């Protein structure tokens, strides 16, 4: 894609989103066109579409923001293409989605903005996206979907559960990647979860799930998962991953279940002979939110390259949760009280580190902002897409 095409696509997309309730109206219009012109497409989507709508705009914005960065965008699209095999997506579906999106954008942009040149630019961009996704899907030899049987479900906090599954065949994901998951009680409501353990030949996989209030899927996982439930998992996604032994030292910042992809990487690194130095900041609102601190602390005792620092916003637990991690355990790094982004940025610019942030979208954004304000180069900071 040349720079003129990228600039036209970006400008029209921003102009459409900037109109009154632009994102909401664009997605409503897109799905109305798609389901009218291609009624069969409705079967791919869940009955409740609210969060689906939100996701479409966020995913599109993510792609549009990276059009000038093919080194990152193309691998991302390739992973997405492999993952979309779980829906049985074929070329005709990509044509339907691309055509409906262009129609919806054209309706909103109006004839003054939507010139022939803009139309050609969007056709070009959507062609690149679709062909990259389809090409990657066609070349993939792994299965489109894995089956997993729940072998353990443990609710360790009031709204946080650890779920372990036995996959029907091993999945070769990189520690730090995430996968989409469908549970039996929520058909077609795929949600991303990050394995908290590295891939293994036994096909054992562990997820840490926080129940989001008013969420469709996560409260059901936390509250109602039963041993024996059958889950479906899509292909691995994401670019977080462990550093090579000669790479730059790492700084990992994780809050809540965001610790899962960081934990998987640290576990993976603990099996290697040499590693760069890794400093993990584990954060939470309350001491009880640091539910996995003990495991990380134990790893740090036997792996001198690893430092683990607990950070809490409040020193006291909520009254209903009496247990606290043992912050005075031998070798445990001193607990720091404060907002995690502010705490880590307050310790320096960390400009020599490869930095990963994992947690809720607001935690990731705030922490990234604080680091950048403190002088950390943006290019050193990585996190998963926030959608
Ligand atoms: C790359 C990636 C990896 C992820 N890994 C994990 C993981 O390992 N463990 C885990 O528990 N979750 C993880 N998530 C979040 C997960 O995919 C779901 O978004 C989350 O469980 C909510 O799903 P839901 O169906 O319950 O809520 P939805 O019905 O999708 O959403 C309901 C409402 O809650 C809001 N919401 C959604 N997620 C959050 C959030 N995290 N914080 C605050 N508000 C939110 C939505 O905007 C919406 O308004 C990950 C997300 C991404 C993008």
PDB file of N, CA, C and O and ligand atoms in Angstrom, residues 51 54-55 58 178 191-195 207-210 212-219 257 260-261 360-361 384-387, ligand 1:
ATOM      1  N   UNK A  51     -21.371  -6.235  22.458  1.00  0.00           N
ATOM      2  CA  UNK A  51     -19.908  -6.188  22.583  1.00  0.00           C
ATOM      3  C   UNK A  51     -19.234  -6.475  21.249  1.00  0.00           C
ATOM      4  O   UNK A  51     -18.135  -6.014  20.987  1.00  0.00           O
ATOM      5  N   UNK A  54     -18.708  -3.195  19.446  1.00  0.00           N
ATOM      6  CA  UNK A  54     -17.599  -2.456  20.010  1.00  0.00           C
ATOM      7  C   UNK A  54     -16.272  -3.008  19.480  1.00  0.00           C
ATOM      8  O   UNK A  54     -15.349  -2.270  19.138  1.00  0.00           O
ATOM      9  N   UNK A  55     -16.206  -4.343  19.393  1.00  0.00           N
ATOM     10  CA  UNK A  55     -14.964  -4.998  18.979  1.00  0.00           C
ATOM     11  C   UNK A  55     -14.603  -4.673  17.545  1.00  0.00           C
ATOM     12  O   UNK A  55     -13.442  -4.513  17.210  1.00  0.00           O
ATOM     13  N   UNK A  58     -12.885  -1.297  17.295  1.00  0.00           N
ATOM     14  CA  UNK A  58     -11.560  -1.326  17.935  1.00  0.00           C
ATOM     15  C   UNK A  58     -10.569  -2.106  17.063  1.00  0.00           C
ATOM     16  O   UNK A  58      -9.421  -1.692  16.906  1.00  0.00           O
ATOM     17  N   UNK A 178      -1.986 -15.335  23.233  1.00  0.00           N
ATOM     18  CA  UNK A 178      -3.340 -15.564  23.739  1.00  0.00           C
ATOM     19  C   UNK A 178      -4.129 -16.369  22.703  1.00  0.00           C
ATOM     20  O   UNK A 178      -3.675 -16.512  21.563  1.00  0.00           O
ATOM     21  N   UNK A 191     -14.074 -15.352  23.315  1.00  0.00           N
ATOM     22  CA  UNK A 191     -13.348 -14.356  24.106  1.00  0.00           C
ATOM     23  C   UNK A 191     -11.872 -14.751  24.150  1.00  0.00           C
ATOM     24  O   UNK A 191     -11.537 -15.927  24.163  1.00  0.00           O
ATOM     25  N   UNK A 192     -11.018 -13.741  24.210  1.00  0.00           N
ATOM     26  CA  UNK A 192      -9.583 -14.015  24.288  1.00  0.00           C
ATOM     27  C   UNK A 192      -9.164 -14.312  25.722  1.00  0.00           C
ATOM     28  O   UNK A 192      -9.576 -13.609  26.647  1.00  0.00           O
ATOM     29  N   UNK A 193      -8.332 -15.325  25.878  1.00  0.00           N
ATOM     30  CA  UNK A 193      -7.716 -15.616  27.181  1.00  0.00           C
ATOM     31  C   UNK A 193      -6.245 -15.940  26.949  1.00  0.00           C
ATOM     32  O   UNK A 193      -5.889 -16.501  25.903  1.00  0.00           O
ATOM     33  N   UNK A 194      -5.408 -15.600  27.928  1.00  0.00           N
ATOM     34  CA  UNK A 194      -3.965 -15.842  27.801  1.00  0.00           C
ATOM     35  C   UNK A 194      -3.571 -17.065  28.616  1.00  0.00           C
ATOM     36  O   UNK A 194      -3.774 -17.060  29.841  1.00  0.00           O
ATOM     37  N   UNK A 195      -3.031 -18.104  27.993  1.00  0.00           N
ATOM     38  CA  UNK A 195      -2.548 -19.244  28.787  1.00  0.00           C
ATOM     39  C   UNK A 195      -1.536 -18.775  29.832  1.00  0.00           C
ATOM     40  O   UNK A 195      -0.666 -17.955  29.541  1.00  0.00           O
ATOM     41  N   UNK A 207      -5.839 -21.324  32.379  1.00  0.00           N
ATOM     42  CA  UNK A 207      -6.279 -19.936  32.216  1.00  0.00           C
ATOM     43  C   UNK A 207      -6.651 -19.351  33.568  1.00  0.00           C
ATOM     44  O   UNK A 207      -7.157 -20.056  34.445  1.00  0.00           O
ATOM     45  N   UNK A 208      -6.423 -18.038  33.709  1.00  0.00           N
ATOM     46  CA  UNK A 208      -6.858 -17.301  34.890  1.00  0.00           C
ATOM     47  C   UNK A 208      -7.923 -16.312  34.420  1.00  0.00           C
ATOM     48  O   UNK A 208      -7.644 -15.501  33.528  1.00  0.00           O
ATOM     49  N   UNK A 209      -9.101 -16.395  34.984  1.00  0.00           N
ATOM     50  CA  UNK A 209     -10.207 -15.572  34.468  1.00  0.00           C
ATOM     51  C   UNK A 209     -10.807 -14.726  35.581  1.00  0.00           C
ATOM     52  O   UNK A 209     -11.175 -15.232  36.636  1.00  0.00           O
ATOM     53  N   UNK A 210     -10.921 -13.433  35.293  1.00  0.00           N
ATOM     54  CA  UNK A 210     -11.628 -12.543  36.222  1.00  0.00           C
ATOM     55  C   UNK A 210     -13.031 -12.302  35.675  1.00  0.00           C
ATOM     56  O   UNK A 210     -13.198 -12.043  34.482  1.00  0.00           O
ATOM     57  N   UNK A 212     -15.897 -10.161  34.797  1.00  0.00           N
ATOM     58  CA  UNK A 212     -16.151  -8.730  34.596  1.00  0.00           C
ATOM     59  C   UNK A 212     -17.632  -8.486  34.871  1.00  0.00           C
ATOM     60  O   UNK A 212     -18.484  -9.154  34.281  1.00  0.00           O
ATOM     61  N   UNK A 213     -17.952  -7.535  35.771  1.00  0.00           N
ATOM     62  CA  UNK A 213     -19.372  -7.362  36.103  1.00  0.00           C
ATOM     63  C   UNK A 213     -20.130  -6.954  34.844  1.00  0.00           C
ATOM     64  O   UNK A 213     -19.638  -6.153  34.060  1.00  0.00           O
ATOM     65  N   UNK A 214     -21.291  -7.520  34.664  1.00  0.00           N
ATOM     66  CA  UNK A 214     -22.172  -7.337  33.498  1.00  0.00           C
ATOM     67  C   UNK A 214     -21.584  -7.934  32.207  1.00  0.00           C
ATOM     68  O   UNK A 214     -22.109  -7.698  31.128  1.00  0.00           O
ATOM     69  N   UNK A 215     -20.532  -8.715  32.338  1.00  0.00           N
ATOM     70  CA  UNK A 215     -19.995  -9.396  31.155  1.00  0.00           C
ATOM     71  C   UNK A 215     -20.844 -10.603  30.789  1.00  0.00           C
ATOM     72  O   UNK A 215     -21.502 -11.191  31.649  1.00  0.00           O
ATOM     73  N   UNK A 216     -20.791 -10.988  29.541  1.00  0.00           N
ATOM     74  CA  UNK A 216     -21.562 -12.142  29.081  1.00  0.00           C
ATOM     75  C   UNK A 216     -20.870 -13.457  29.439  1.00  0.00           C
ATOM     76  O   UNK A 216     -21.502 -14.426  29.821  1.00  0.00           O
ATOM     77  N   UNK A 217     -19.553 -13.508  29.245  1.00  0.00           N
ATOM     78  CA  UNK A 217     -18.872 -14.803  29.293  1.00  0.00           C
ATOM     79  C   UNK A 217     -18.097 -15.019  30.605  1.00  0.00           C
ATOM     80  O   UNK A 217     -18.216 -16.087  31.225  1.00  0.00           O
ATOM     81  N   UNK A 218     -17.314 -14.010  31.020  1.00  0.00           N
ATOM     82  CA  UNK A 218     -16.393 -14.255  32.142  1.00  0.00           C
ATOM     83  C   UNK A 218     -17.116 -14.629  33.445  1.00  0.00           C
ATOM     84  O   UNK A 218     -16.660 -15.560  34.134  1.00  0.00           O
ATOM     85  N   UNK A 219     -18.252 -13.983  33.817  1.00  0.00           N
ATOM     86  CA  UNK A 219     -18.907 -14.422  35.065  1.00  0.00           C
ATOM     87  C   UNK A 219     -19.370 -15.869  34.978  1.00  0.00           C
ATOM     88  O   UNK A 219     -19.344 -16.600  35.966  1.00  0.00           O
ATOM     89  N   UNK A 257      -5.447 -10.669  36.278  1.00  0.00           N
ATOM     90  CA  UNK A 257      -5.163 -11.835  35.436  1.00  0.00           C
ATOM     91  C   UNK A 257      -4.188 -11.494  34.314  1.00  0.00           C
ATOM     92  O   UNK A 257      -3.767 -12.387  33.574  1.00  0.00           O
ATOM     93  N   UNK A 260      -1.084 -13.564  33.749  1.00  0.00           N
ATOM     94  CA  UNK A 260      -1.031 -14.883  33.084  1.00  0.00           C
ATOM     95  C   UNK A 260       0.009 -14.959  31.952  1.00  0.00           C
ATOM     96  O   UNK A 260       0.862 -15.854  31.957  1.00  0.00           O
ATOM     97  N   UNK A 261      -0.023 -14.055  30.948  1.00  0.00           N
ATOM     98  CA  UNK A 261       0.957 -14.189  29.867  1.00  0.00           C
ATOM     99  C   UNK A 261       2.396 -13.940  30.330  1.00  0.00           C
ATOM    100  O   UNK A 261       3.346 -14.469  29.741  1.00  0.00           O
ATOM    101  N   UNK A 360      -5.949  -4.955  32.434  1.00  0.00           N
ATOM    102  CA  UNK A 360      -7.164  -4.414  31.819  1.00  0.00           C
ATOM    103  C   UNK A 360      -6.763  -3.309  30.835  1.00  0.00           C
ATOM    104  O   UNK A 360      -5.675  -2.714  30.967  1.00  0.00           O
ATOM    105  N   UNK A 361      -7.637  -3.010  29.853  1.00  0.00           N
ATOM    106  CA  UNK A 361      -7.280  -1.955  28.892  1.00  0.00           C
ATOM    107  C   UNK A 361      -6.905  -0.640  29.578  1.00  0.00           C
ATOM    108  O   UNK A 361      -5.929   0.011  29.195  1.00  0.00           O
ATOM    109  N   UNK A 384      -0.650  -6.464  24.343  1.00  0.00           N
ATOM    110  CA  UNK A 384      -1.612  -7.056  23.421  1.00  0.00           C
ATOM    111  C   UNK A 384      -2.589  -5.984  22.950  1.00  0.00           C
ATOM    112  O   UNK A 384      -2.748  -4.959  23.623  1.00  0.00           O
ATOM    113  N   UNK A 385      -3.281  -6.256  21.807  1.00  0.00           N
ATOM    114  CA  UNK A 385      -4.307  -5.299  21.379  1.00  0.00           C
ATOM    115  C   UNK A 385      -5.368  -5.134  22.464  1.00  0.00           C
ATOM    116  O   UNK A 385      -5.704  -6.102  23.156  1.00  0.00           O
ATOM    117  N   UNK A 386      -5.886  -3.907  22.590  1.00  0.00           N
ATOM    118  CA  UNK A 386      -6.836  -3.628  23.673  1.00  0.00           C
ATOM    119  C   UNK A 386      -8.270  -3.702  23.155  1.00  0.00           C
ATOM    120  O   UNK A 386      -8.988  -2.713  23.166  1.00  0.00           O
ATOM    121  N   UNK A 387      -8.694  -4.849  22.640  1.00  0.00           N
ATOM    122  CA  UNK A 387     -10.091  -4.943  22.206  1.00  0.00           C
ATOM    123  C   UNK A 387     -10.740  -6.219  22.730  1.00  0.00           C
ATOM    124  O   UNK A 387     -10.083  -7.032  23.315  1.00  0.00           O
TER     125      UNK A 387
HETATM  126  C1  LIG B   1      -5.383 -10.185  24.199  1.00  0.00           C
HETATM  127  C2  LIG B   1      -6.356 -10.411  25.332  1.00  0.00           C
HETATM  128  C3  LIG B   1      -6.087 -11.359  26.318  1.00  0.00           C
HETATM  129  C4  LIG B   1      -6.967 -11.542  27.377  1.00  0.00           C
HETATM  130  N1  LIG B   1      -6.658 -12.444  28.355  1.00  0.00           N
HETATM  131  C5  LIG B   1      -7.496 -12.588  29.422  1.00  0.00           C
HETATM  132  C6  LIG B   1      -7.185 -13.504  30.490  1.00  0.00           C
HETATM  133  O1  LIG B   1      -6.174 -14.218  30.457  1.00  0.00           O
HETATM  134  N2  LIG B   1      -8.043 -13.568  31.538  1.00  0.00           N
HETATM  135  C7  LIG B   1      -9.186 -12.810  31.604  1.00  0.00           C
HETATM  136  O2  LIG B   1      -9.912 -12.911  32.598  1.00  0.00           O
HETATM  137  N3  LIG B   1      -9.514 -11.952  30.597  1.00  0.00           N
HETATM  138  C8  LIG B   1      -8.715 -11.829  29.520  1.00  0.00           C
HETATM  139  N4  LIG B   1      -9.056 -10.972  28.499  1.00  0.00           N
HETATM  140  C9  LIG B   1     -10.377 -10.294  28.551  1.00  0.00           C
HETATM  141  C10 LIG B   1     -11.444 -11.263  27.984  1.00  0.00           C
HETATM  142  O3  LIG B   1     -11.157 -11.549  26.644  1.00  0.00           O
HETATM  143  C11 LIG B   1     -12.860 -10.661  28.022  1.00  0.00           C
HETATM  144  O4  LIG B   1     -12.871  -9.419  27.368  1.00  0.00           O
HETATM  145  C12 LIG B   1     -13.350 -10.473  29.439  1.00  0.00           C
HETATM  146  O5  LIG B   1     -13.334 -11.716  30.103  1.00  0.00           O
HETATM  147  C13 LIG B   1     -14.786  -9.928  29.430  1.00  0.00           C
HETATM  148  O6  LIG B   1     -15.622 -10.796  28.690  1.00  0.00           O
HETATM  149  P1  LIG B   1     -17.183 -10.846  29.017  1.00  0.00           P
HETATM  150  O7  LIG B   1     -17.839 -11.596  27.928  1.00  0.00           O
HETATM  151  O8  LIG B   1     -17.421 -11.266  30.406  1.00  0.00           O
HETATM  152  O9  LIG B   1     -17.601  -9.311  28.920  1.00  0.00           O
HETATM  153  P2  LIG B   1     -18.297  -8.634  27.654  1.00  0.00           P
HETATM  154  O10 LIG B   1     -19.703  -9.098  27.593  1.00  0.00           O
HETATM  155  O11 LIG B   1     -17.421  -8.819  26.471  1.00  0.00           O
HETATM  156  O12 LIG B   1     -18.217  -7.107  28.061  1.00  0.00           O
HETATM  157  C14 LIG B   1     -19.105  -6.531  29.041  1.00  0.00           C
HETATM  158  C15 LIG B   1     -18.634  -5.126  29.395  1.00  0.00           C
HETATM  159  O13 LIG B   1     -17.423  -5.212  30.167  1.00  0.00           O
HETATM  160  C16 LIG B   1     -16.397  -4.419  29.574  1.00  0.00           C
HETATM  161  N5  LIG B   1     -15.114  -5.127  29.754  1.00  0.00           N
HETATM  162  C17 LIG B   1     -14.671  -6.187  29.042  1.00  0.00           C
HETATM  163  N6  LIG B   1     -13.464  -6.581  29.507  1.00  0.00           N
HETATM  164  C18 LIG B   1     -13.147  -5.757  30.525  1.00  0.00           C
HETATM  165  C19 LIG B   1     -12.040  -5.659  31.408  1.00  0.00           C
HETATM  166  N7  LIG B   1     -10.989  -6.487  31.342  1.00  0.00           N
HETATM  167  N8  LIG B   1     -12.067  -4.689  32.341  1.00  0.00           N
HETATM  168  C20 LIG B   1     -13.107  -3.847  32.440  1.00  0.00           C
HETATM  169  N9  LIG B   1     -14.191  -3.885  31.624  1.00  0.00           N
HETATM  170  C21 LIG B   1     -14.212  -4.816  30.689  1.00  0.00           C
HETATM  171  C22 LIG B   1     -16.785  -4.324  28.101  1.00  0.00           C
HETATM  172  O14 LIG B   1     -16.256  -3.132  27.516  1.00  0.00           O
HETATM  173  C23 LIG B   1     -18.293  -4.276  28.154  1.00  0.00           C
HETATM  174  O15 LIG B   1     -18.755  -2.967  28.399  1.00  0.00           O
HETATM  175  C24 LIG B   1      -8.175 -10.777  27.433  1.00  0.00           C
HETATM  176  C25 LIG B   1      -8.462  -9.856  26.426  1.00  0.00           C
HETATM  177  C26 LIG B   1      -7.573  -9.665  25.395  1.00  0.00           C
HETATM  178  C27 LIG B   1      -7.886  -8.650  24.321  1.00  0.00           C
END
